[in-house]
Amino acid sequence: LVDEAYKHIAETDGKVKAFLTLDEERARKAAQEMDDKIGTPESENVLFGMPIGIKDNIVTKDLRTTCASKILENFDPIYDATVMEKLHKQNTITIGKLNMDEFAMGSSTENSAFQITHNPWNLDTVPGGSSGGSAAAVAAGEVPFALGSDTGGSIRQPAAFCGVVGMKPTYGRVSRFGLVAFASSLDQIGPITRTVEDNAYLLQAIAGLDPHDSTSADVEVPNYVEALTGDVKGLKIAVPKEYLGEGVGEEARQAVLDALKLLEKLGAAWEEVSLPHSKYGVATYYLLASSEASSNLARFDGVRYGYRSPNATNLEELYKKTRSEGFGDEVKRRIMLGTFALSAGYYDAYYKKAQQVRTLIKKDFDEVLEKYDVIIGPTTPTPAFKIGEKIEDPLTMYANDILTIPVNLAGVPGISIPCGFVDGLPLGLQIIGKHFDESTVYRVAHAFE
Ligand code: GLN
């Protein structure tokens, strides 16, 4: 399998450009060690020897971790993220690190400081972002498993654009220890795979309480694979009218309605509901995520990690020049926006107000999910767009996340699964569940396979 992965990467990655770093020597050695374990009880595990690609904002011991930023260009972590430790226990094999928008800020992977990843379905289009490398690598068949991170849609949107399965677990389900922080109250690591079943296995492996992350939850991790019964009879599905209304493409709307028809045939029932505050999601998110980012990214000062400007003559200049030279434009835009929103005099009008609206958005979700098992809608309003099409206009780029962002603000789990095509480009169906009820989300998703 490891052979296959590297062979396939050699053939396809020159065009797709999903990987930033490959770890071939170590992976082959690990594979050999695993060969010796075949036949032992350990090898019965489904993930045993499975190749996996890791988004480059998850720290990997002695394996370059750049966050696709110049400021971490030469950064080799001295420890593993908790998810990596958990994967090692399952004997997966890390193939390499995957491209992303710098510090996970973006929706197209065009904000990477190093390379543009191309959507394997059409190389002129973006793979989505920020976990674009993860989704593209799985879609191109380079690796069967990948990890991404989702702060405002960064697993689900690229999964939709690349026609693969991407799960953002409930906030707190997966440890964030070793995930380079972007917006700590929203960030979650999650699996990107070709099938729902693979996805369930991978989440099973990485989920659970972690003493290193105080926001990881002490909630039992159920057996997700057991939830894949194919039985959705009697399930109650909510379809928010805001998710099928203005701004959502006709094809995406139709694809969701077709999917609902299928679920009806299988015995589920759906009704239209409203998430009235969702329309404020994008504005709320960009204030809160940027505020948290402005604080989280203060640590990149040229002293502790990575890049240090060679042009500084005193300490203040060192900070200034390192950050000016090390960060890309989008990261600087977020830091400035966040610093402004948190500054005295503006805090109440922006940061505090955004927190209040976040509570209203969460309440909308809680109320609907009290009465229904899942919420269903499109993952994105339209399929993948052309490379270069939105990069000059941050507001249009931000609007692309309109259907995924509210889910992060509410903290609930959401998955994107493939759901038809427009002009040869995949569309995604989003299934959103109750807090810590990834099982029902998987059950509904699996009904389509
Ligand atoms: N596209 C959104 C942003 O730019 C979401 C990113 C993410 O989920 N990491 O912030």
Coordinates of N, CA and C in Angstrom, one line a residue, residues 13 21 30 90 106 194 280-281 286 332 350 433:
D13 N 1.2 13.8 -8.6 CA 1.3 15.0 -7.8 C 2.0 16.1 -8.5
T21 N 5.4 18.0 1.7 CA 6.6 17.2 2.2 C 6.2 15.7 2.1
A30 N 8.8 2.0 8.2 CA 7.6 1.6 9.1 C 6.8 0.5 8.4
Q90 N -2.5 2.9 16.0 CA -3.3 2.1 15.1 C -2.4 1.6 13.9
G106 N -8.4 30.6 4.5 CA -8.8 30.6 3.1 C -9.8 29.5 2.7
R194 N -12.5 8.4 1.2 CA -13.3 8.2 0.0 C -14.7 7.7 0.4
Y280 N -26.2 35.9 9.6 CA -25.1 36.7 10.2 C -23.8 35.8 10.5
G281 N -23.9 34.6 10.0 CA -22.8 33.7 10.3 C -21.4 34.1 9.8
Y286 N -16.0 36.0 10.8 CA -14.8 36.7 10.5 C -14.3 37.6 11.6
K332 N -2.0 38.5 7.3 CA -1.9 39.9 7.8 C -3.2 40.6 7.9
Y350 N -17.7 45.3 18.2 CA -17.4 44.2 17.3 C -17.3 42.8 18.0
G433 N -25.4 17.2 12.7 CA -26.1 16.5 13.8 C -26.1 17.2 15.1

